[in-house]
XYZ file of C-alpha atoms in Angstrom:
99
model
C -15.167 -34.096 -10.082
C -17.175 -30.957 -10.043
C -15.704 -29.885 -6.631
C -12.162 -30.392 -8.126
C -13.278 -28.407 -11.276
C -14.668 -25.645 -8.911
C -11.480 -25.375 -7.025
C -9.180 -25.218 -10.180
C -11.516 -22.462 -11.369
C -11.263 -20.558 -8.257
C -7.541 -20.931 -8.068
C -7.230 -19.639 -11.601
C -9.382 -16.769 -10.948
C -7.296 -15.747 -7.735
C -4.077 -15.991 -9.695
C -5.549 -13.765 -12.519
C -6.566 -11.176 -9.960
C -3.087 -11.233 -8.357
C -1.385 -10.676 -11.697
C -3.534 -7.659 -12.510
C -3.006 -6.182 -8.962
C 0.711 -6.549 -9.447
C 0.555 -5.192 -12.915
C -1.497 -2.197 -11.724
C 1.181 -1.216 -9.047
C 2.757 2.068 -9.733
C 6.390 2.403 -9.150
C 8.551 5.558 -9.956
C 11.382 7.530 -8.519
C 10.717 8.527 -4.910
C 10.658 12.330 -5.502
C 7.941 11.821 -8.352
C 5.703 9.726 -6.013
C 5.836 12.164 -2.999
C 5.314 15.236 -5.308
C 2.260 13.545 -6.851
C 0.896 12.666 -3.493
C 1.149 16.166 -2.115
C 0.278 18.058 -5.061
C -2.825 15.804 -6.391
C -4.081 14.427 -2.790
C -2.576 16.867 -0.304
C -1.045 13.906 1.443
C 2.081 14.263 3.765
C 4.077 11.580 5.379
C 2.225 10.348 8.616
C 4.423 7.423 9.479
C 7.468 5.462 8.588
C 9.007 1.872 9.274
C 11.844 -0.229 8.010
C 10.610 -3.357 6.002
C 12.547 -6.398 4.708
C 15.751 -6.173 2.773
C 16.452 -2.406 3.678
C 12.961 -1.248 2.124
C 11.232 1.820 3.713
C 7.364 1.740 4.388
C 5.640 4.986 4.648
C 1.999 6.066 5.243
C 0.933 9.428 3.557
C -2.305 10.904 4.396
C -4.435 14.154 4.076
C -6.073 15.160 7.320
C -8.349 17.488 5.225
C -9.817 14.776 2.924
C -9.109 11.601 4.747
C -7.358 9.901 1.735
C -4.294 7.851 2.569
C -1.583 6.057 0.624
C 1.004 3.311 1.710
C 4.388 3.336 -0.156
C 7.362 1.159 -0.129
C 10.793 2.593 -1.183
C 13.354 0.117 -2.266
C 17.249 0.650 -1.609
C 17.393 1.602 -5.407
C 15.286 4.577 -4.749
C 12.155 3.419 -6.532
C 8.992 3.701 -4.721
C 5.901 1.762 -5.265
C 2.306 2.627 -4.236
C 0.994 -0.292 -2.167
C -2.500 0.584 -1.145
C -4.653 3.685 -0.758
C -8.046 4.591 0.340
C -10.307 6.886 2.505
C -11.462 7.877 6.073
C -7.723 8.264 7.487
C -7.621 9.039 11.120
C -4.768 9.826 13.275
C -4.712 7.820 16.364
C -2.490 7.720 19.337
C -3.610 4.749 21.521
C -1.968 3.995 25.001
C 0.000 0.835 25.447
C -1.787 -1.969 27.374
C -0.725 -2.387 31.012
C 1.958 -4.939 31.813
C 0.290 -8.036 32.966
């Protein structure tokens, strides 16, 4: 019984944490997000990729401060901040040899 109660409590805690993270996610028109990243953090686009359903994933970073941000822009033009952090490093690793 205690194990079941513990699992239910942990599950509820994880769901609450996930809800808080979703609520904290910032979305705005792309132009506003890009301007704020540039002016506030000195970040510029360092990488780009196509995600599901026509969304565009971009990585912005500042080589001066090391801050970085991952955004996703939806087809309707809204951009959401997905993750951010510090200690960004630009890397260009060679592909592994064909085996």
